[in-house]
């Protein structure tokens, strides 16, 4: 499967996370109570010594992860849903134990693994079923789930056969419930 194009470079320079306009995402526990997975709360709970900041990355890459500096930088000009997806993706790399190559990039296999884990965390089947029961328009479904369009597309395209069956059953129940409640 093709990658969503997410790339990672090591953080450079000292003092990231200290400049104006930069906030510590990890300090905002519970910032998305209506969403099933909150990567900011997850980072605060499991990586409290990491600095997670929104900075100008030039709009080219969504996030930068540096294990040695314990820093995750997110592109500040990206919409909140994309930053949420990017943070979940970076945390997936940490949780999967991925290490940068000497060039500073992750291997393609590791990118795919991190994308899959982030997508499953951000979009569990029951949440996807609820969103699809509300709308079948991809941009509306993504907005309802608090993810970017790329993350939704990735989740749907990599869904296993048994997940597709379960999703169809959930949607069928939802359609029946909607019909009965009219």
PDB file of C-alpha atoms in Angstrom:
ATOM      1  CA  UNK A   1       0.000   0.000   0.000  1.00  0.00           C
ATOM      2  CA  UNK A   2       1.288   3.467  -0.724  1.00  0.00           C
ATOM      3  CA  UNK A   3       2.319   5.628   2.167  1.00  0.00           C
ATOM      4  CA  UNK A   4       0.287   8.725   3.007  1.00  0.00           C
ATOM      5  CA  UNK A   5       3.436  10.744   2.381  1.00  0.00           C
ATOM      6  CA  UNK A   6       4.256  11.350   6.025  1.00  0.00           C
ATOM      7  CA  UNK A   7       7.956  11.805   6.540  1.00  0.00           C
ATOM      8  CA  UNK A   8      10.058  12.482   9.582  1.00  0.00           C
ATOM      9  CA  UNK A   9      13.324  14.275  10.034  1.00  0.00           C
ATOM     10  CA  UNK A  10      15.290  14.598  13.250  1.00  0.00           C
ATOM     11  CA  UNK A  11      14.760  17.799  15.195  1.00  0.00           C
ATOM     12  CA  UNK A  12      17.636  20.237  14.862  1.00  0.00           C
ATOM     13  CA  UNK A  13      18.891  22.980  17.117  1.00  0.00           C
ATOM     14  CA  UNK A  14      18.416  23.508  20.811  1.00  0.00           C
ATOM     15  CA  UNK A  15      15.563  25.310  22.471  1.00  0.00           C
ATOM     16  CA  UNK A  16      12.665  23.992  20.386  1.00  0.00           C
ATOM     17  CA  UNK A  17       9.452  24.495  22.270  1.00  0.00           C
ATOM     18  CA  UNK A  18      10.589  27.682  23.957  1.00  0.00           C
ATOM     19  CA  UNK A  19       9.784  30.357  21.366  1.00  0.00           C
ATOM     20  CA  UNK A  20       6.704  32.559  20.988  1.00  0.00           C
ATOM     21  CA  UNK A  21       3.588  30.912  19.594  1.00  0.00           C
ATOM     22  CA  UNK A  22       4.714  27.485  20.749  1.00  0.00           C
ATOM     23  CA  UNK A  23       2.606  25.526  23.191  1.00  0.00           C
ATOM     24  CA  UNK A  24       3.144  22.262  25.000  1.00  0.00           C
ATOM     25  CA  UNK A  25       0.503  19.983  23.529  1.00  0.00           C
ATOM     26  CA  UNK A  26       1.298  17.346  26.143  1.00  0.00           C
ATOM     27  CA  UNK A  27       0.069  19.701  28.876  1.00  0.00           C
ATOM     28  CA  UNK A  28      -3.447  19.777  27.429  1.00  0.00           C
ATOM     29  CA  UNK A  29      -4.817  16.545  28.901  1.00  0.00           C
ATOM     30  CA  UNK A  30      -8.353  15.692  27.915  1.00  0.00           C
ATOM     31  CA  UNK A  31      -8.555  18.377  25.241  1.00  0.00           C
ATOM     32  CA  UNK A  32     -10.840  16.234  23.060  1.00  0.00           C
ATOM     33  CA  UNK A  33     -13.261  14.488  25.433  1.00  0.00           C
ATOM     34  CA  UNK A  34     -15.764  13.592  22.680  1.00  0.00           C
ATOM     35  CA  UNK A  35     -13.160  11.754  20.609  1.00  0.00           C
ATOM     36  CA  UNK A  36     -12.275   8.139  21.310  1.00  0.00           C
ATOM     37  CA  UNK A  37      -8.491   8.620  21.323  1.00  0.00           C
ATOM     38  CA  UNK A  38      -6.774  11.827  22.348  1.00  0.00           C
ATOM     39  CA  UNK A  39      -3.107  11.724  21.333  1.00  0.00           C
ATOM     40  CA  UNK A  40      -2.340  14.843  23.399  1.00  0.00           C
ATOM     41  CA  UNK A  41      -3.683  13.202  26.565  1.00  0.00           C
ATOM     42  CA  UNK A  42      -1.890   9.969  25.649  1.00  0.00           C
ATOM     43  CA  UNK A  43       1.398  11.849  25.240  1.00  0.00           C
ATOM     44  CA  UNK A  44       0.891  13.686  28.537  1.00  0.00           C
ATOM     45  CA  UNK A  45       0.228  10.413  30.363  1.00  0.00           C
ATOM     46  CA  UNK A  46       2.890   8.215  28.789  1.00  0.00           C
ATOM     47  CA  UNK A  47       5.562  10.661  27.596  1.00  0.00           C
ATOM     48  CA  UNK A  48       5.465  13.482  30.179  1.00  0.00           C
ATOM     49  CA  UNK A  49       9.151  14.306  29.715  1.00  0.00           C
ATOM     50  CA  UNK A  50       8.762  14.896  25.976  1.00  0.00           C
ATOM     51  CA  UNK A  51       8.269  18.369  24.521  1.00  0.00           C
ATOM     52  CA  UNK A  52       5.532  18.488  21.906  1.00  0.00           C
ATOM     53  CA  UNK A  53       5.223  21.786  20.061  1.00  0.00           C
ATOM     54  CA  UNK A  54       3.501  23.376  17.110  1.00  0.00           C
ATOM     55  CA  UNK A  55       6.098  25.259  15.058  1.00  0.00           C
ATOM     56  CA  UNK A  56       6.656  26.429  11.501  1.00  0.00           C
ATOM     57  CA  UNK A  57       8.043  23.419   9.624  1.00  0.00           C
ATOM     58  CA  UNK A  58       7.664  25.147   6.274  1.00  0.00           C
ATOM     59  CA  UNK A  59       4.426  23.345   5.440  1.00  0.00           C
ATOM     60  CA  UNK A  60       6.336  20.506   3.798  1.00  0.00           C
ATOM     61  CA  UNK A  61       6.265  17.827   6.496  1.00  0.00           C
ATOM     62  CA  UNK A  62       3.538  17.295   9.112  1.00  0.00           C
ATOM     63  CA  UNK A  63       5.790  16.390  12.040  1.00  0.00           C
ATOM     64  CA  UNK A  64       9.357  15.885  13.170  1.00  0.00           C
ATOM     65  CA  UNK A  65      10.289  13.299  15.789  1.00  0.00           C
ATOM     66  CA  UNK A  66      13.604  13.208  17.663  1.00  0.00           C
ATOM     67  CA  UNK A  67      14.090  10.406  20.185  1.00  0.00           C
ATOM     68  CA  UNK A  68      17.471  11.749  21.307  1.00  0.00           C
ATOM     69  CA  UNK A  69      16.005  15.177  22.139  1.00  0.00           C
ATOM     70  CA  UNK A  70      12.611  13.813  23.242  1.00  0.00           C
ATOM     71  CA  UNK A  71      10.857  16.263  20.954  1.00  0.00           C
ATOM     72  CA  UNK A  72       7.903  16.051  18.583  1.00  0.00           C
ATOM     73  CA  UNK A  73       7.336  19.093  16.394  1.00  0.00           C
ATOM     74  CA  UNK A  74       4.018  19.555  14.598  1.00  0.00           C
ATOM     75  CA  UNK A  75       3.387  21.901  11.657  1.00  0.00           C
ATOM     76  CA  UNK A  76       1.520  24.795  13.252  1.00  0.00           C
ATOM     77  CA  UNK A  77      -0.117  25.919  10.005  1.00  0.00           C
ATOM     78  CA  UNK A  78      -1.924  22.605   9.579  1.00  0.00           C
ATOM     79  CA  UNK A  79      -5.536  22.377  10.763  1.00  0.00           C
ATOM     80  CA  UNK A  80      -6.166  20.861  14.223  1.00  0.00           C
ATOM     81  CA  UNK A  81      -7.406  17.556  12.765  1.00  0.00           C
ATOM     82  CA  UNK A  82      -4.202  17.155  10.774  1.00  0.00           C
ATOM     83  CA  UNK A  83      -2.036  18.018  13.805  1.00  0.00           C
ATOM     84  CA  UNK A  84      -4.019  15.442  15.834  1.00  0.00           C
ATOM     85  CA  UNK A  85      -3.399  12.825  13.132  1.00  0.00           C
ATOM     86  CA  UNK A  86       0.290  13.774  12.948  1.00  0.00           C
ATOM     87  CA  UNK A  87       0.740  13.498  16.721  1.00  0.00           C
ATOM     88  CA  UNK A  88      -0.967  10.082  16.761  1.00  0.00           C
ATOM     89  CA  UNK A  89       1.363   9.012  13.944  1.00  0.00           C
ATOM     90  CA  UNK A  90       4.474  10.183  15.833  1.00  0.00           C
ATOM     91  CA  UNK A  91       3.334   8.430  19.034  1.00  0.00           C
ATOM     92  CA  UNK A  92       2.793   5.248  17.036  1.00  0.00           C
ATOM     93  CA  UNK A  93       6.450   5.385  15.949  1.00  0.00           C
ATOM     94  CA  UNK A  94       7.487   5.673  19.609  1.00  0.00           C
ATOM     95  CA  UNK A  95       5.189   2.863  20.741  1.00  0.00           C
ATOM     96  CA  UNK A  96       6.392   0.571  17.962  1.00  0.00           C
ATOM     97  CA  UNK A  97      10.040   1.215  18.888  1.00  0.00           C
ATOM     98  CA  UNK A  98      10.958   2.579  15.478  1.00  0.00           C
ATOM     99  CA  UNK A  99      14.402   4.130  15.160  1.00  0.00           C
ATOM    100  CA  UNK A 100      15.467   6.630  12.533  1.00  0.00           C
ATOM    101  CA  UNK A 101      17.843   5.474   9.828  1.00  0.00           C
ATOM    102  CA  UNK A 102      21.231   7.215   9.617  1.00  0.00           C
ATOM    103  CA  UNK A 103      19.688   9.637   7.101  1.00  0.00           C
ATOM    104  CA  UNK A 104      17.046  10.607   9.667  1.00  0.00           C
ATOM    105  CA  UNK A 105      14.074   9.013   7.914  1.00  0.00           C
ATOM    106  CA  UNK A 106      12.062   5.974   8.940  1.00  0.00           C
ATOM    107  CA  UNK A 107      11.929   2.887   6.739  1.00  0.00           C
ATOM    108  CA  UNK A 108       8.861   2.577   4.491  1.00  0.00           C
ATOM    109  CA  UNK A 109       7.735  -0.533   6.416  1.00  0.00           C
ATOM    110  CA  UNK A 110       7.869   1.467   9.659  1.00  0.00           C
ATOM    111  CA  UNK A 111       5.861   4.305   8.113  1.00  0.00           C
ATOM    112  CA  UNK A 112       3.139   1.842   7.108  1.00  0.00           C
ATOM    113  CA  UNK A 113       3.088   0.296  10.609  1.00  0.00           C
ATOM    114  CA  UNK A 114       2.865   3.718  12.277  1.00  0.00           C
ATOM    115  CA  UNK A 115       0.135   4.870   9.881  1.00  0.00           C
ATOM    116  CA  UNK A 116      -1.905   1.736  10.588  1.00  0.00           C
ATOM    117  CA  UNK A 117      -1.587   2.014  14.369  1.00  0.00           C
ATOM    118  CA  UNK A 118      -2.422   5.733  14.359  1.00  0.00           C
ATOM    119  CA  UNK A 119      -5.453   5.172  12.116  1.00  0.00           C
ATOM    120  CA  UNK A 120      -6.791   2.339  14.293  1.00  0.00           C
ATOM    121  CA  UNK A 121      -6.352   4.408  17.457  1.00  0.00           C
ATOM    122  CA  UNK A 122      -7.946   7.523  16.006  1.00  0.00           C
ATOM    123  CA  UNK A 123     -10.756   5.723  14.176  1.00  0.00           C
ATOM    124  CA  UNK A 124     -12.044   2.654  16.026  1.00  0.00           C
ATOM    125  CA  UNK A 125     -14.809   0.775  14.201  1.00  0.00           C
ATOM    126  CA  UNK A 126     -17.682   1.880  16.492  1.00  0.00           C
ATOM    127  CA  UNK A 127     -16.722   5.546  15.999  1.00  0.00           C
ATOM    128  CA  UNK A 128     -16.437   5.053  12.239  1.00  0.00           C
ATOM    129  CA  UNK A 129     -19.859   3.372  12.176  1.00  0.00           C
ATOM    130  CA  UNK A 130     -21.418   6.268  14.136  1.00  0.00           C
ATOM    131  CA  UNK A 131     -19.870   8.811  11.771  1.00  0.00           C
ATOM    132  CA  UNK A 132     -20.926   6.862   8.662  1.00  0.00           C
ATOM    133  CA  UNK A 133     -24.460   6.558  10.043  1.00  0.00           C
ATOM    134  CA  UNK A 134     -24.514  10.351  10.169  1.00  0.00           C
ATOM    135  CA  UNK A 135     -22.956  11.006   6.740  1.00  0.00           C
ATOM    136  CA  UNK A 136     -21.314   9.181   3.859  1.00  0.00           C
ATOM    137  CA  UNK A 137     -19.414  12.281   2.689  1.00  0.00           C
ATOM    138  CA  UNK A 138     -15.690  11.688   3.404  1.00  0.00           C
ATOM    139  CA  UNK A 139     -14.951  15.281   4.484  1.00  0.00           C
ATOM    140  CA  UNK A 140     -17.906  15.276   6.904  1.00  0.00           C
ATOM    141  CA  UNK A 141     -16.958  11.853   8.286  1.00  0.00           C
ATOM    142  CA  UNK A 142     -13.339  12.989   8.789  1.00  0.00           C
ATOM    143  CA  UNK A 143     -14.515  16.166  10.523  1.00  0.00           C
ATOM    144  CA  UNK A 144     -16.861  14.155  12.779  1.00  0.00           C
ATOM    145  CA  UNK A 145     -13.958  11.852  13.728  1.00  0.00           C
ATOM    146  CA  UNK A 146     -11.512  14.739  14.263  1.00  0.00           C
ATOM    147  CA  UNK A 147      -9.012  13.438  11.697  1.00  0.00           C
ATOM    148  CA  UNK A 148      -7.685  14.661   8.385  1.00  0.00           C
ATOM    149  CA  UNK A 149      -8.978  13.238   5.104  1.00  0.00           C
ATOM    150  CA  UNK A 150      -5.745  11.303   4.546  1.00  0.00           C
ATOM    151  CA  UNK A 151      -6.112   9.456   7.868  1.00  0.00           C
ATOM    152  CA  UNK A 152      -9.729   8.514   7.095  1.00  0.00           C
ATOM    153  CA  UNK A 153      -8.795   7.306   3.603  1.00  0.00           C
ATOM    154  CA  UNK A 154      -5.921   5.293   5.027  1.00  0.00           C
ATOM    155  CA  UNK A 155      -8.136   3.658   7.687  1.00  0.00           C
ATOM    156  CA  UNK A 156     -10.768   2.697   5.143  1.00  0.00           C
ATOM    157  CA  UNK A 157      -8.301   1.432   2.535  1.00  0.00           C
ATOM    158  CA  UNK A 158      -6.401  -0.796   4.978  1.00  0.00           C
ATOM    159  CA  UNK A 159      -9.408  -2.240   6.744  1.00  0.00           C
ATOM    160  CA  UNK A 160      -9.224  -6.023   7.117  1.00  0.00           C
ATOM    161  CA  UNK A 161     -12.003  -8.203   5.708  1.00  0.00           C
ATOM    162  CA  UNK A 162     -13.363  -9.046   9.167  1.00  0.00           C
ATOM    163  CA  UNK A 163     -13.400  -5.338  10.073  1.00  0.00           C
ATOM    164  CA  UNK A 164     -15.383  -4.560   6.908  1.00  0.00           C
ATOM    165  CA  UNK A 165     -17.908  -7.255   7.845  1.00  0.00           C
ATOM    166  CA  UNK A 166     -18.233  -5.904  11.398  1.00  0.00           C
ATOM    167  CA  UNK A 167     -18.621  -2.350  10.079  1.00  0.00           C
ATOM    168  CA  UNK A 168     -21.384  -3.460   7.672  1.00  0.00           C
ATOM    169  CA  UNK A 169     -23.209  -5.154  10.570  1.00  0.00           C
ATOM    170  CA  UNK A 170     -22.884  -2.027  12.736  1.00  0.00           C
ATOM    171  CA  UNK A 171     -24.201   0.143   9.909  1.00  0.00           C
ATOM    172  CA  UNK A 172     -27.099  -2.241   9.250  1.00  0.00           C
ATOM    173  CA  UNK A 173     -28.093  -2.049  12.936  1.00  0.00           C
ATOM    174  CA  UNK A 174     -27.763   1.729  12.827  1.00  0.00           C
ATOM    175  CA  UNK A 175     -29.926   1.957   9.689  1.00  0.00           C
ATOM    176  CA  UNK A 176     -32.601  -0.221  11.315  1.00  0.00           C
ATOM    177  CA  UNK A 177     -32.481   1.881  14.493  1.00  0.00           C
ATOM    178  CA  UNK A 178     -32.854   5.072  12.454  1.00  0.00           C
ATOM    179  CA  UNK A 179     -35.825   3.607  10.581  1.00  0.00           C
ATOM    180  CA  UNK A 180     -37.559   2.451  13.789  1.00  0.00           C
ATOM    181  CA  UNK A 181     -37.023   5.811  15.524  1.00  0.00           C
ATOM    182  CA  UNK A 182     -38.587   7.893  12.721  1.00  0.00           C
TER     183      UNK A 182
END
